[in-house]
PDB file of N, CA and C in Angstrom:
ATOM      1  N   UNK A   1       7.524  11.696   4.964  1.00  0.00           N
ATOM      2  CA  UNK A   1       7.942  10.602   5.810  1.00  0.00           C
ATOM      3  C   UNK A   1       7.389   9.264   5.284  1.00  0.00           C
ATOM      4  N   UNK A   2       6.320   9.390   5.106  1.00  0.00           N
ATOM      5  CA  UNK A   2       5.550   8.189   4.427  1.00  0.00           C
ATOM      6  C   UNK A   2       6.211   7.728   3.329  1.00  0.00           C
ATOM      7  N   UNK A   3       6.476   8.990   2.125  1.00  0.00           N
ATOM      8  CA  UNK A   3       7.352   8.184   1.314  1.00  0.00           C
ATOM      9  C   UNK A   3       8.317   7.730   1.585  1.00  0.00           C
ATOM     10  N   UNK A   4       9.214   8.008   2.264  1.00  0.00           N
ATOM     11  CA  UNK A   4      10.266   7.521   2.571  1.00  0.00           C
ATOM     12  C   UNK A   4       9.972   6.108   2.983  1.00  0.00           C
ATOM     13  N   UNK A   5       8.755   6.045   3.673  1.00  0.00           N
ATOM     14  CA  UNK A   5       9.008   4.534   4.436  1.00  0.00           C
ATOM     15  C   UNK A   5       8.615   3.393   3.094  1.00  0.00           C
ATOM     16  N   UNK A   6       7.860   4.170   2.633  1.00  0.00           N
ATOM     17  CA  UNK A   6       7.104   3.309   1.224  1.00  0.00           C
ATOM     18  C   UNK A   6       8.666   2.618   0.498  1.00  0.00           C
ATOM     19  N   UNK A   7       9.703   3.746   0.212  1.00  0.00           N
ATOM     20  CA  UNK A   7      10.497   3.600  -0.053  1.00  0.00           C
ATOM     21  C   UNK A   7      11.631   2.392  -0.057  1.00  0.00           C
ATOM     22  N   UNK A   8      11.624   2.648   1.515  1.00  0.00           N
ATOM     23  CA  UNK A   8      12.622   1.638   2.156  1.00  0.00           C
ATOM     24  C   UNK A   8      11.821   0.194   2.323  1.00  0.00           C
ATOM     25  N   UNK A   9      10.403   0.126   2.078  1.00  0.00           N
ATOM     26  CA  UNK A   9       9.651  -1.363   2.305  1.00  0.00           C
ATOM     27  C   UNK A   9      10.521  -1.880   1.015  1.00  0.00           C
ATOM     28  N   UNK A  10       9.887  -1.170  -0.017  1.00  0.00           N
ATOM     29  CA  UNK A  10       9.879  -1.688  -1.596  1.00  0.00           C
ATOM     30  C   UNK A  10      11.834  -1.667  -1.459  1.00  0.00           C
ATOM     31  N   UNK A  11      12.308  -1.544  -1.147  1.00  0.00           N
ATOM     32  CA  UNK A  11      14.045  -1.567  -1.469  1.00  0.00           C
ATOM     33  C   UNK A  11      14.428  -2.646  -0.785  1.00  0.00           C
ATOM     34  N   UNK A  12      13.437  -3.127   0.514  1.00  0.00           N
ATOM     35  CA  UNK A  12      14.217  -3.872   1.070  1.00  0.00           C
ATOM     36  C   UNK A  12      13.802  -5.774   0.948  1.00  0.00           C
ATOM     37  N   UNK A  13      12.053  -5.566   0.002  1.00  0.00           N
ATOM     38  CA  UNK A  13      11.866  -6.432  -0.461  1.00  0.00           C
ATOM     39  C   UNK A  13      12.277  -7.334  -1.661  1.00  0.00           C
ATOM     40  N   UNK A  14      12.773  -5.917  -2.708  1.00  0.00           N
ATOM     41  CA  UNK A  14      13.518  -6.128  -3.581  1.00  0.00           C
ATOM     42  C   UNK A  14      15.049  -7.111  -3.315  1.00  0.00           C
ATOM     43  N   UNK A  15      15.623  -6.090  -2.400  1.00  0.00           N
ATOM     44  CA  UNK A  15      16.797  -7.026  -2.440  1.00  0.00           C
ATOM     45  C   UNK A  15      17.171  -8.362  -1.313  1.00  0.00           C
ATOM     46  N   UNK A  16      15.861  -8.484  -0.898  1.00  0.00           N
ATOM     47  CA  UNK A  16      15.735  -9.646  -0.092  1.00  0.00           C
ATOM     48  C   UNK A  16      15.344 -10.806  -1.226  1.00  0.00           C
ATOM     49  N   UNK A  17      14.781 -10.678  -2.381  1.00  0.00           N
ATOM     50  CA  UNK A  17      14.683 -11.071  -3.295  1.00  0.00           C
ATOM     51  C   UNK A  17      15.923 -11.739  -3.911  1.00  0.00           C
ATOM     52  N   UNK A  18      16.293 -10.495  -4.007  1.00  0.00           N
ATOM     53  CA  UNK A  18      17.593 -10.723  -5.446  1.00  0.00           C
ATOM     54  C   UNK A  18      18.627 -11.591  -4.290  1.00  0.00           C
ATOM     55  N   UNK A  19      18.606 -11.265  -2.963  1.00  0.00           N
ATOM     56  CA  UNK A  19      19.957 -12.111  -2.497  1.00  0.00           C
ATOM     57  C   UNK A  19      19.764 -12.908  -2.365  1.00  0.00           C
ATOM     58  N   UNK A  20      18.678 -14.027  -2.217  1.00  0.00           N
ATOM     59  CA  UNK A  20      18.388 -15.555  -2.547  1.00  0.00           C
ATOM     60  C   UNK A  20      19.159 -15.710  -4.396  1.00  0.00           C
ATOM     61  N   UNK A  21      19.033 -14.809  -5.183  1.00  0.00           N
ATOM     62  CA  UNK A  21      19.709 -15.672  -6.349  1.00  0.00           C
ATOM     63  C   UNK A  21      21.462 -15.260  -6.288  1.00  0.00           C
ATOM     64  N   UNK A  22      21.727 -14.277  -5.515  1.00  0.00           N
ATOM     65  CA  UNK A  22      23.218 -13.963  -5.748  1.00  0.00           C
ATOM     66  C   UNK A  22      23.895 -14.533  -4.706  1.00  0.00           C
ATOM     67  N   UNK A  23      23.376 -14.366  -3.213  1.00  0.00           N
ATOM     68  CA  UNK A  23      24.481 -14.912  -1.974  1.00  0.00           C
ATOM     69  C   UNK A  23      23.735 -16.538  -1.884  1.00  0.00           C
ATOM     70  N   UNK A  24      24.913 -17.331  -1.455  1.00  0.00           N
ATOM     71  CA  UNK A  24      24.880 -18.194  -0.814  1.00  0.00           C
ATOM     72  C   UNK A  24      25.016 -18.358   0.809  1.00  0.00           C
ATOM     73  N   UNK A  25      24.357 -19.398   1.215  1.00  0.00           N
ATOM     74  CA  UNK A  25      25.086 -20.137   2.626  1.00  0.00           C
ATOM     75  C   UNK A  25      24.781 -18.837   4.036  1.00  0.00           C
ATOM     76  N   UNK A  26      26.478 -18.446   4.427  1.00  0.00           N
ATOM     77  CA  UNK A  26      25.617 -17.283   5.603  1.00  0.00           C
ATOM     78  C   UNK A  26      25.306 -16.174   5.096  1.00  0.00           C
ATOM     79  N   UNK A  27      26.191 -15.574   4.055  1.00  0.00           N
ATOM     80  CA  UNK A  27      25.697 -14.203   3.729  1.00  0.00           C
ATOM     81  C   UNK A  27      24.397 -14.469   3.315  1.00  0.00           C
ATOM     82  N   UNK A  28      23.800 -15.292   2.254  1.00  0.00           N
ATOM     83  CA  UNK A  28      22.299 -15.039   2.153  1.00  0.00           C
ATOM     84  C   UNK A  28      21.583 -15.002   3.392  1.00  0.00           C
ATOM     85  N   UNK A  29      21.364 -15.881   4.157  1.00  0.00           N
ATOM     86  CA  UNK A  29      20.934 -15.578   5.676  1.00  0.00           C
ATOM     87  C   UNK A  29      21.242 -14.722   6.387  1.00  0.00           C
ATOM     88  N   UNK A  30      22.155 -13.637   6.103  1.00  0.00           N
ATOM     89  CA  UNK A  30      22.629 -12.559   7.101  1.00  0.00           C
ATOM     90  C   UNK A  30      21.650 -11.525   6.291  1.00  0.00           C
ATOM     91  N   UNK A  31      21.814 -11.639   5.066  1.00  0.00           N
ATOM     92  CA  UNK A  31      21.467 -10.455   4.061  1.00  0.00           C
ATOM     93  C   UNK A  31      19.384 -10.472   4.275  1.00  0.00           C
ATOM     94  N   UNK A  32      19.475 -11.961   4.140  1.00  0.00           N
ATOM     95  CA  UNK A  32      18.016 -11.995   4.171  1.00  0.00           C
ATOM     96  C   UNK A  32      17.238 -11.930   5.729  1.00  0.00           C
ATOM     97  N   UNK A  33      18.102 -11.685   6.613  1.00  0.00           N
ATOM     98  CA  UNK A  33      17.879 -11.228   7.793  1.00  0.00           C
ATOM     99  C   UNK A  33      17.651  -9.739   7.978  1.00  0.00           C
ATOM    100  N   UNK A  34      18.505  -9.375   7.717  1.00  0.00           N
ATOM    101  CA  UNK A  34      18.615  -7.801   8.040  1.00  0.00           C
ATOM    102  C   UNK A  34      17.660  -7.087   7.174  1.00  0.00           C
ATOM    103  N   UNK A  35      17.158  -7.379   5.764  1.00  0.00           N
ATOM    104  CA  UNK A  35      16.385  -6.887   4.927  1.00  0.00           C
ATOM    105  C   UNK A  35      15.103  -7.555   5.166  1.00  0.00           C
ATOM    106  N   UNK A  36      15.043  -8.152   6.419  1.00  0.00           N
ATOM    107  CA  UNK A  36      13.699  -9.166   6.380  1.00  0.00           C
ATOM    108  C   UNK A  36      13.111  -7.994   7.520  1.00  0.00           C
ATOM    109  N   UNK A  37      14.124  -7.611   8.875  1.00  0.00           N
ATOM    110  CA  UNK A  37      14.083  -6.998   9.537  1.00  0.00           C
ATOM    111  C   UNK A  37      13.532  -5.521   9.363  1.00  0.00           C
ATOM    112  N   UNK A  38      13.998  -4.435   8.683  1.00  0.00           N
ATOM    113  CA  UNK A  38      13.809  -3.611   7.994  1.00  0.00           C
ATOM    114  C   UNK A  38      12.833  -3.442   6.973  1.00  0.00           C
ATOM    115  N   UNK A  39      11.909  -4.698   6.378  1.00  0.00           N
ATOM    116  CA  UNK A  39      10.794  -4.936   6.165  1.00  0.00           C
ATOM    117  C   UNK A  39       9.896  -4.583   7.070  1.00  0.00           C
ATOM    118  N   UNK A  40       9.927  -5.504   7.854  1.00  0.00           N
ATOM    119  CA  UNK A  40       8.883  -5.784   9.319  1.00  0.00           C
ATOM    120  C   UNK A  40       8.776  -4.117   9.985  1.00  0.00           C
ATOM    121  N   UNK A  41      10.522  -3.411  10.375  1.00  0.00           N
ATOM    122  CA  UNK A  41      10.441  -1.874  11.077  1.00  0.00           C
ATOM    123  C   UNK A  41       9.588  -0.782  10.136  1.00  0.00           C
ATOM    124  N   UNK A  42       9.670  -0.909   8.603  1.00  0.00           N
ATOM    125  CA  UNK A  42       8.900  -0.150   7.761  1.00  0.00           C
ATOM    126  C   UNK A  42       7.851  -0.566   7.889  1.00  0.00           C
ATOM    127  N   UNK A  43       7.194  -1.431   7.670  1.00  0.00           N
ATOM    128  CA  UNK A  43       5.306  -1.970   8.058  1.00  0.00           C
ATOM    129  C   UNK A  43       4.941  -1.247   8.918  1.00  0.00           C
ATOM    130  N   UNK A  44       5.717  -1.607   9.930  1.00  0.00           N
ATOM    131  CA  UNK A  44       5.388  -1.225  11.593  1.00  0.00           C
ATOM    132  C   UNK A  44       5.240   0.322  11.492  1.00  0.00           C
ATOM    133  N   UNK A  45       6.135   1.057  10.881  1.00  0.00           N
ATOM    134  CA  UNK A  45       6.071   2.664  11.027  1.00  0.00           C
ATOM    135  C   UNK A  45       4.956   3.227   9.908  1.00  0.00           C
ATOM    136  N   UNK A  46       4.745   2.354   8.884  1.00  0.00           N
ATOM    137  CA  UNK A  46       3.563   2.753   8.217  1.00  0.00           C
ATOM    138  C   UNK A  46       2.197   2.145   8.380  1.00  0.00           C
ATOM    139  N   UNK A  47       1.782   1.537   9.680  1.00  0.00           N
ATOM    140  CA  UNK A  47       1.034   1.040   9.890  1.00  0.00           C
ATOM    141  C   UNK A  47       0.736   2.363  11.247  1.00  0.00           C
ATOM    142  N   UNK A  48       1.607   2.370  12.123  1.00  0.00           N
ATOM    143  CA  UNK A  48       1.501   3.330  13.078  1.00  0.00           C
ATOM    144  C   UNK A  48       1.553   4.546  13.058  1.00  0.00           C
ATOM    145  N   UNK A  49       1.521   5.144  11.650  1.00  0.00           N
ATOM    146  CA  UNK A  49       2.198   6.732  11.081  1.00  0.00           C
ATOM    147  C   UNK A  49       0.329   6.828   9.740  1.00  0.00           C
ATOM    148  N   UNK A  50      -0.747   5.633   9.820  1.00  0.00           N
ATOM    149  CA  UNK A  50      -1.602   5.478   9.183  1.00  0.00           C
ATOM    150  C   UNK A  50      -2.474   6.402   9.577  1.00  0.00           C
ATOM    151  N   UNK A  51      -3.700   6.850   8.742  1.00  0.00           N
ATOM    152  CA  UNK A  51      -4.784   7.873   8.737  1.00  0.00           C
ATOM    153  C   UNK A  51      -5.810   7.183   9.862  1.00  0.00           C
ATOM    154  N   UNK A  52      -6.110   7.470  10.570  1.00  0.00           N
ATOM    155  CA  UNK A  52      -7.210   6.644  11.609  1.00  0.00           C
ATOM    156  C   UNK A  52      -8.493   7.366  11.213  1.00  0.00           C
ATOM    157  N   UNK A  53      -9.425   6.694  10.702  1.00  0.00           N
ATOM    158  CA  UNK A  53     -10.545   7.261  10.484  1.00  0.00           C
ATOM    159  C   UNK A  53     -11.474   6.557  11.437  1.00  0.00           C
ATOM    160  N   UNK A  54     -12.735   7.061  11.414  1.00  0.00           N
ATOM    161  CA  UNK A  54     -14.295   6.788  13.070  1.00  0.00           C
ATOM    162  C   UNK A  54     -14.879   5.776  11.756  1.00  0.00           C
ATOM    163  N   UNK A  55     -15.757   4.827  12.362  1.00  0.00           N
ATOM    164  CA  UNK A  55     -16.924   4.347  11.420  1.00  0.00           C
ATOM    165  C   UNK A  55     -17.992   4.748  11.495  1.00  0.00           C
TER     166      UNK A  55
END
């Protein structure tokens, strides 16, 4: 599961990347929305899916 999420961070940073040099205008803002989004839901599930260790 973890990989998977590792997965989908790194895929969705990538092409939040690349669509600032390929889309313009709304699609870049739609594109860099939805992959901005799906950033943030992967953090969130690998932050909450993390090893909890005692100090």
């Amino acid at each position: 599961m973890k990989s998977l999420l590792w997965l989908v961070l790194a895929l969705a940073a990538i092409v939040n990347v690349a669509a600032n040099f390929a889309f313009g205008g709304i699609q870049q803002i739609i594109v860099s929305a939805i992959t901005g989004l799906t950033a943030i839901a992967s953090a969130t599930a690998l932050y909450l899916t993390r090893d909890r260790r005692t100090a």
